[in-house]
Amino acid sequence: MSTEAKRPPTQKRAEKGAAGNNGSDAPPANDAAQTTVEQRRELLHSMMLQRRFEERCAEAYALGKIGGFCHLYIGQEAISTGVMSMIRPDDYVITAYRDHGQALARGVTPRSVMAELFGRADGCSGGKGGSMHIFDAKTNFLGGHGIVGGHVPIAAGVGFAIKYRRGNQLCVCFFGEAAVNIGAFHEALNLASLWDLPVIFIIENNRYGMGTAISRSTANEDVIVRAKGYRMDGESVDGQDVFAVRDCMSRAIERARKEKRPTLIEMRTYRFMGHSMSDAVSGTYRTKDELEENMKRDPILLLHNRMFEAGELTEGEMHKMDDEAKAIAQDAWDFADASPEPALDQLYTDVYADTSS
Amino acid sequence: MATKVTMEALSPTMEEGRLVKWTKNEGDPVAAGDVLAEVETDKAVMELVARGDGVLRKRLANEGDSSPVGTLLAVIGTADENIDSIVGGAGASAPAAAQTGQAAQAAGGAQATGPANQTVADTKEAAGQSAVPASPAQSQGEASTPPQQKAGGTGASPPAPRSAPPPPPRRPAAPPPQQQKGNGAHPTAQSAGGRQRTSPLARRLASEKGIQLGAIQGSGPGGRIVKRDIENARAAATTGMARSGAAERLAAEGDFKDVPLTQIRKTIARRLAESNGPVPTFFLTAEFDVSRAAEMRTQLAEMGDQYKASFNDIVIKAVALALAEHPEVNAHWLNDKIRQFNRIHVAMAVAVEDGLITPVLFDADRLSLWEISAKARDLAKRARDRKLMPDEYTGSTFSVSNLGMFGIDQFTAIINPPEAAILAVGGVEEKPVVVDGEVVVRKRMRLTMSCDHRVIDGATGAKFLQTLRRLVENPLMLVY
Amino acid sequence: MAVVTYRDALTQALREELQRDDTVFLMGEEVAQYNGAYKVSKGLLDEFGPMRIVDTPITELGFAGVGVGAAMVGLRPIVEFMTWNFALLAIDEVVNAAAKMLYMSGGQYKMPMVFRGPNGAALQLSAQHSQAWESWFAHIPGLKVCTPGTPADAKGLLKSAIRDDNPVVFLEGEMLYNTKGEVPDGEHLVPIGVADLKREGDHCSVITHGKMALVAMRVADDLAKEGINIDVVDLRTVRPIDVEAIARSVQKTNRAVVLEEGWEICGMGSQVVDFIQRECFDDLDAPVLRVHQEDVPMPYAKNLERAAKPDAAKAIAAIKKVMYLD
């Protein structure tokens, strides 16, 4: 559509040593200076809430209160928290099925998320979606999608609509590294770049697609180079460092709002649980040692250690924060447990919208 | 195309029949209408007739055996056609008949090619089959069928589980295959399991119109009764053919003589029909002296209520005896023949709330006057209460209608086709008449007989009325 | 009333709805500069500009998904598939996203969009370009599926589809684009889910949709000369199906033939027959027959293709069969 000269893409990579690479410590990103103490506490609190919430989910699943598929975000909290802390309420968020952490970080209430997981009427999707389909129009949280890569063209469509309306919002789109191999990813990125759509595509590279390491699925493991193939800007960052996440987001956001250009970002991370509650945590496709090694780069640990070292947080305050997080998670549980199952007539509602025009 | 011979309901109430005697052997040629066997029903011994042409290929029942209505008793076919599927299907339920052509052929094929070395004991082990025959016909079937035909032939279950080889792959869809290609004669609607093939619509229409499906020949594929068959049945019922139940009773009893139409008859029939509508009718009126009949009534009444008789009862008794002397009046017009009945069934018209109904006094000539009186009273009451069964108001050979109680002196009644005549009876009145040159007061009754001129000439009717007069005016003759 | 081609009727519908509501836009391959592969969008780029008439690369899954995303946030996309044969590449977005979005989100995100394009066979386009797709999509709750056979129905239904807040699968036909018919002047809307009795008669019901409706009408006119008068029930929409219209007709005529373009197994007609046996069991004087494509991929050779397709002769044979006239 656009006939402007195409700007060559830039590619920035944070230094090697981020999660999953050869392990040497990198100096932390500079964003720490651009946040206030209060903001940093909020970041920590958000991550802790997600962590405690997801732990209660694991418990609930084992008790049979959550059924079907349940994909936990434990270990990846810096990504959700960092991204959501940078975008506006009128921006849009869309993600795949590992969506609890992102929903909470975006501001979907823990009660409505847990009630949805328990399949109750007070769930954000009325109990009709479940874990993989958390939707919340109030916070422009566009779900929660079950088909790998299927939502990536949808993100491009959201960008299209923003542009159609001449707005300066943007759309953030999360997916795993295994999704870069599916056709929908390819088609969506081509369109986003061809049409100059304000979309930030985020690869949450946790190195494993269910039980398949990236080395076994992806001819070129250096997934970020694909951005070049679409004449798109690309960056690769340490996804366990919430400030690194914020830092790269600041560039992507500016690019989206001002230049109406998409960005592809690889955020290197690690999940501490199995692909889903039905899958092995370790022992088959990854060793326990590897897991334990990576758990040392727990994003929550990384942040609160920095805050301890900076004297911004005491043990006592941390425990208090933790207790609050646990309390909120418990409250969500209690709320969900008390919420009724959807009425049977809800089986038939919302298949079709009543046409208004 | 083979014809199935089944135990038919030869009377409305029959549920089971006993095959007394085969009159044809296996291998005998038969034509439709030939008598195949004598069957004892709940009422009498009747003849079972063939309903198709061919050779009597197989007898499946033994003399002396009883079978429920609908049981397959025999198969008629051409000398060389394969009837295994029919014989094997004895007792099978209707869904077999409803399968697509290929499936039915596959099932038939499986049965026909059953291993010839299966012993009688083995046949019962076939998948899904009970060792206990589901109906008497099956045990008869086993006794009389040779071993190689028993493979698959004894099952109580429908053919579907039995057709172990799957049906051959269907050809590309075309209009669905005909299951049985007719060679002209469709099989009757009755099939082995006693089940007619009838479209849902035809079934509903028949039920609404009170038409018995068993008597209808289906014109659809495989003998299916369809809408037009019901419509034609209704039309036929109103154009002079007996209603099905009555027709069965009168015809099956064999108690009649058919008189072929002579040329003069045919001419009269044709010319008269042209002038006077469907039934060329003429009317004969006579005035009877019923003084003696009145005396008899009085005497009977004095003896007690159980001996009471009405004038109508007397007339009916007299009519019945007169018909015995004039069989040509006790007749039906059947379009290509006149049927004169040997038995006498007199219908009496009874006014009911919204119309008229005609309960029948069967064998009225053999009933005594008090029997007629009692039956007439009972029938009239039940007619008014709407409790009459169809076989109580159908099957008459002659009708009598009486409007005397309404103050009618004389009237003409309408003939009930296919009857040849009807007698209209007026009221009894005292009037002066001349007897032996003197004017005296006598009780008089006027009767008018409506006659179908195709059956009855003026003289015939007049002679009948003469006989009737003799009986009514001299009621002692009723017991003579 | 003007006589208009089916194609022009669609163009009119698009133009009118684009003018009426500026959240409506059209997207697909060759729809803009090329004026449409079948010229349905002719002239629209000039009138509405490149933001509303959008050319796409050959990327069905991608642009179908773009449509879904745009619909989620309040636009009303019309996504054109050059033919529905290519929509298979996009079926994940149509079925797993568009059809299910409202339900999965508990009523939060509706999908006011139309997927449209030519469906079914044309002439000698061979196996991969000749399939009829209605039963694939009619199967899915959450979708509506329209199959207009005449220009008036095409215009009226497309307008209704664009205004509908649900995802509508709109099946046109290459062989239909040049056909002509009267289209009412002024604002002409045909409701989705309502059948139309195109011909009336007491002897037999023919239930049909799409381009077979034209065949059925021709058959009706031919049979009328023989004194056989048939009802032609043109469904116009195959999800939801107007069961009442079917029942009314079969209760009157007592017999039915279902005429469809697709294959036999799990074709649209099998659903129609199910409705008939349920609603009209006691009214049936004969089994219901179907006339459809032979159970083969569409061949190229002219004679084979003709033999494969359902046509007037096959329909007439079926009608006579259910009337016991054969």
PDB file of N, CA and C in Angstrom, chain A residues 148-149 152 175-187 203 209 212-223 226 230:
ATOM      1  N   VAL A 148      -1.587 -22.620  17.503  1.00  0.00           N
ATOM      2  CA  VAL A 148      -0.251 -22.039  17.472  1.00  0.00           C
ATOM      3  C   VAL A 148      -0.107 -21.113  16.268  1.00  0.00           C
ATOM      4  N   GLY A 149       0.178 -19.874  16.538  1.00  0.00           N
ATOM      5  CA  GLY A 149       0.378 -18.911  15.463  1.00  0.00           C
ATOM      6  C   GLY A 149      -0.899 -18.340  14.889  1.00  0.00           C
ATOM      7  N   VAL A 152      -1.513 -14.570  15.296  1.00  0.00           N
ATOM      8  CA  VAL A 152      -0.533 -13.574  14.840  1.00  0.00           C
ATOM      9  C   VAL A 152      -1.094 -12.744  13.682  1.00  0.00           C
ATOM     10  N   PHE A 175       3.958 -14.792  21.412  1.00  0.00           N
ATOM     11  CA  PHE A 175       3.893 -16.189  20.997  1.00  0.00           C
ATOM     12  C   PHE A 175       5.226 -16.844  21.330  1.00  0.00           C
ATOM     13  N   GLY A 176       5.253 -18.167  21.278  1.00  0.00           N
ATOM     14  CA  GLY A 176       6.479 -18.887  21.608  1.00  0.00           C
ATOM     15  C   GLY A 176       7.395 -19.015  20.412  1.00  0.00           C
ATOM     16  N   GLU A 177       8.628 -19.491  20.664  1.00  0.00           N
ATOM     17  CA  GLU A 177       9.587 -19.580  19.560  1.00  0.00           C
ATOM     18  C   GLU A 177       9.197 -20.650  18.552  1.00  0.00           C
ATOM     19  N   ALA A 178       8.437 -21.664  18.989  1.00  0.00           N
ATOM     20  CA  ALA A 178       8.052 -22.691  18.023  1.00  0.00           C
ATOM     21  C   ALA A 178       7.074 -22.142  16.992  1.00  0.00           C
ATOM     22  N   ALA A 179       6.376 -21.061  17.334  1.00  0.00           N
ATOM     23  CA  ALA A 179       5.393 -20.511  16.399  1.00  0.00           C
ATOM     24  C   ALA A 179       6.037 -19.842  15.202  1.00  0.00           C
ATOM     25  N   VAL A 180       7.351 -19.537  15.278  1.00  0.00           N
ATOM     26  CA  VAL A 180       7.945 -18.841  14.132  1.00  0.00           C
ATOM     27  C   VAL A 180       8.019 -19.751  12.923  1.00  0.00           C
ATOM     28  N   ASN A 181       7.796 -21.044  13.098  1.00  0.00           N
ATOM     29  CA  ASN A 181       7.859 -21.952  11.962  1.00  0.00           C
ATOM     30  C   ASN A 181       6.536 -22.137  11.260  1.00  0.00           C
ATOM     31  N   ILE A 182       5.454 -21.613  11.838  1.00  0.00           N
ATOM     32  CA  ILE A 182       4.154 -21.896  11.226  1.00  0.00           C
ATOM     33  C   ILE A 182       3.811 -20.815  10.214  1.00  0.00           C
ATOM     34  N   GLY A 183       3.068 -21.196   9.187  1.00  0.00           N
ATOM     35  CA  GLY A 183       2.738 -20.301   8.087  1.00  0.00           C
ATOM     36  C   GLY A 183       2.097 -19.003   8.498  1.00  0.00           C
ATOM     37  N   ALA A 184       1.229 -19.057   9.505  1.00  0.00           N
ATOM     38  CA  ALA A 184       0.525 -17.844   9.910  1.00  0.00           C
ATOM     39  C   ALA A 184       1.490 -16.763  10.368  1.00  0.00           C
ATOM     40  N   PHE A 185       2.563 -17.161  11.037  1.00  0.00           N
ATOM     41  CA  PHE A 185       3.584 -16.202  11.473  1.00  0.00           C
ATOM     42  C   PHE A 185       4.180 -15.494  10.272  1.00  0.00           C
ATOM     43  N   HIS A 186       4.543 -16.267   9.308  1.00  0.00           N
ATOM     44  CA  HIS A 186       5.170 -15.743   8.107  1.00  0.00           C
ATOM     45  C   HIS A 186       4.233 -14.773   7.392  1.00  0.00           C
ATOM     46  N   GLU A 187       2.988 -15.230   7.208  1.00  0.00           N
ATOM     47  CA  GLU A 187       2.043 -14.388   6.479  1.00  0.00           C
ATOM     48  C   GLU A 187       1.777 -13.085   7.228  1.00  0.00           C
ATOM     49  N   ILE A 203       8.584 -12.707  20.513  1.00  0.00           N
ATOM     50  CA  ILE A 203       8.865 -14.143  20.603  1.00  0.00           C
ATOM     51  C   ILE A 203       9.305 -14.432  22.023  1.00  0.00           C
ATOM     52  N   GLY A 209       9.446 -26.219  22.554  1.00  0.00           N
ATOM     53  CA  GLY A 209       8.056 -26.313  22.150  1.00  0.00           C
ATOM     54  C   GLY A 209       7.556 -27.637  22.679  1.00  0.00           C
ATOM     55  N   THR A 212      10.008 -30.438  22.439  1.00  0.00           N
ATOM     56  CA  THR A 212      10.969 -30.368  21.344  1.00  0.00           C
ATOM     57  C   THR A 212      11.847 -29.143  21.508  1.00  0.00           C
ATOM     58  N   ALA A 213      13.149 -29.386  21.683  1.00  0.00           N
ATOM     59  CA  ALA A 213      14.075 -28.258  21.786  1.00  0.00           C
ATOM     60  C   ALA A 213      14.158 -27.550  20.454  1.00  0.00           C
ATOM     61  N   ILE A 214      14.444 -26.288  20.514  1.00  0.00           N
ATOM     62  CA  ILE A 214      14.470 -25.474  19.296  1.00  0.00           C
ATOM     63  C   ILE A 214      15.471 -25.999  18.282  1.00  0.00           C
ATOM     64  N   SER A 215      16.515 -26.641  18.784  1.00  0.00           N
ATOM     65  CA  SER A 215      17.511 -27.181  17.856  1.00  0.00           C
ATOM     66  C   SER A 215      16.919 -28.287  16.993  1.00  0.00           C
ATOM     67  N   ARG A 216      15.835 -28.891  17.468  1.00  0.00           N
ATOM     68  CA  ARG A 216      15.221 -29.994  16.689  1.00  0.00           C
ATOM     69  C   ARG A 216      14.084 -29.525  15.822  1.00  0.00           C
ATOM     70  N   SER A 217      13.681 -28.274  15.953  1.00  0.00           N
ATOM     71  CA  SER A 217      12.522 -27.822  15.180  1.00  0.00           C
ATOM     72  C   SER A 217      12.860 -26.725  14.193  1.00  0.00           C
ATOM     73  N   THR A 218      13.933 -26.041  14.414  1.00  0.00           N
ATOM     74  CA  THR A 218      14.150 -24.788  13.684  1.00  0.00           C
ATOM     75  C   THR A 218      15.511 -24.802  13.000  1.00  0.00           C
ATOM     76  N   ALA A 219      15.473 -24.730  11.669  1.00  0.00           N
ATOM     77  CA  ALA A 219      16.709 -24.839  10.898  1.00  0.00           C
ATOM     78  C   ALA A 219      17.708 -23.762  11.300  1.00  0.00           C
ATOM     79  N   ASN A 220      17.202 -22.567  11.510  1.00  0.00           N
ATOM     80  CA  ASN A 220      18.074 -21.497  11.967  1.00  0.00           C
ATOM     81  C   ASN A 220      17.595 -21.052  13.341  1.00  0.00           C
ATOM     82  N   GLU A 221      18.308 -21.501  14.382  1.00  0.00           N
ATOM     83  CA  GLU A 221      17.862 -21.217  15.752  1.00  0.00           C
ATOM     84  C   GLU A 221      17.933 -19.749  16.106  1.00  0.00           C
ATOM     85  N   ASP A 222      18.653 -19.042  15.315  1.00  0.00           N
ATOM     86  CA  ASP A 222      18.774 -17.607  15.581  1.00  0.00           C
ATOM     87  C   ASP A 222      17.530 -16.931  15.017  1.00  0.00           C
ATOM     88  N   VAL A 223      16.460 -17.085  15.729  1.00  0.00           N
ATOM     89  CA  VAL A 223      15.148 -16.756  15.147  1.00  0.00           C
ATOM     90  C   VAL A 223      15.003 -15.289  14.793  1.00  0.00           C
ATOM     91  N   ARG A 226      15.006 -13.575  11.244  1.00  0.00           N
ATOM     92  CA  ARG A 226      13.853 -13.557  10.337  1.00  0.00           C
ATOM     93  C   ARG A 226      13.316 -12.151  10.131  1.00  0.00           C
ATOM     94  N   TYR A 230      11.738  -9.856   6.581  1.00  0.00           N
ATOM     95  CA  TYR A 230      10.521  -9.073   6.364  1.00  0.00           C
ATOM     96  C   TYR A 230      10.802  -7.580   6.327  1.00  0.00           C
TER      97      TYR A 230
END
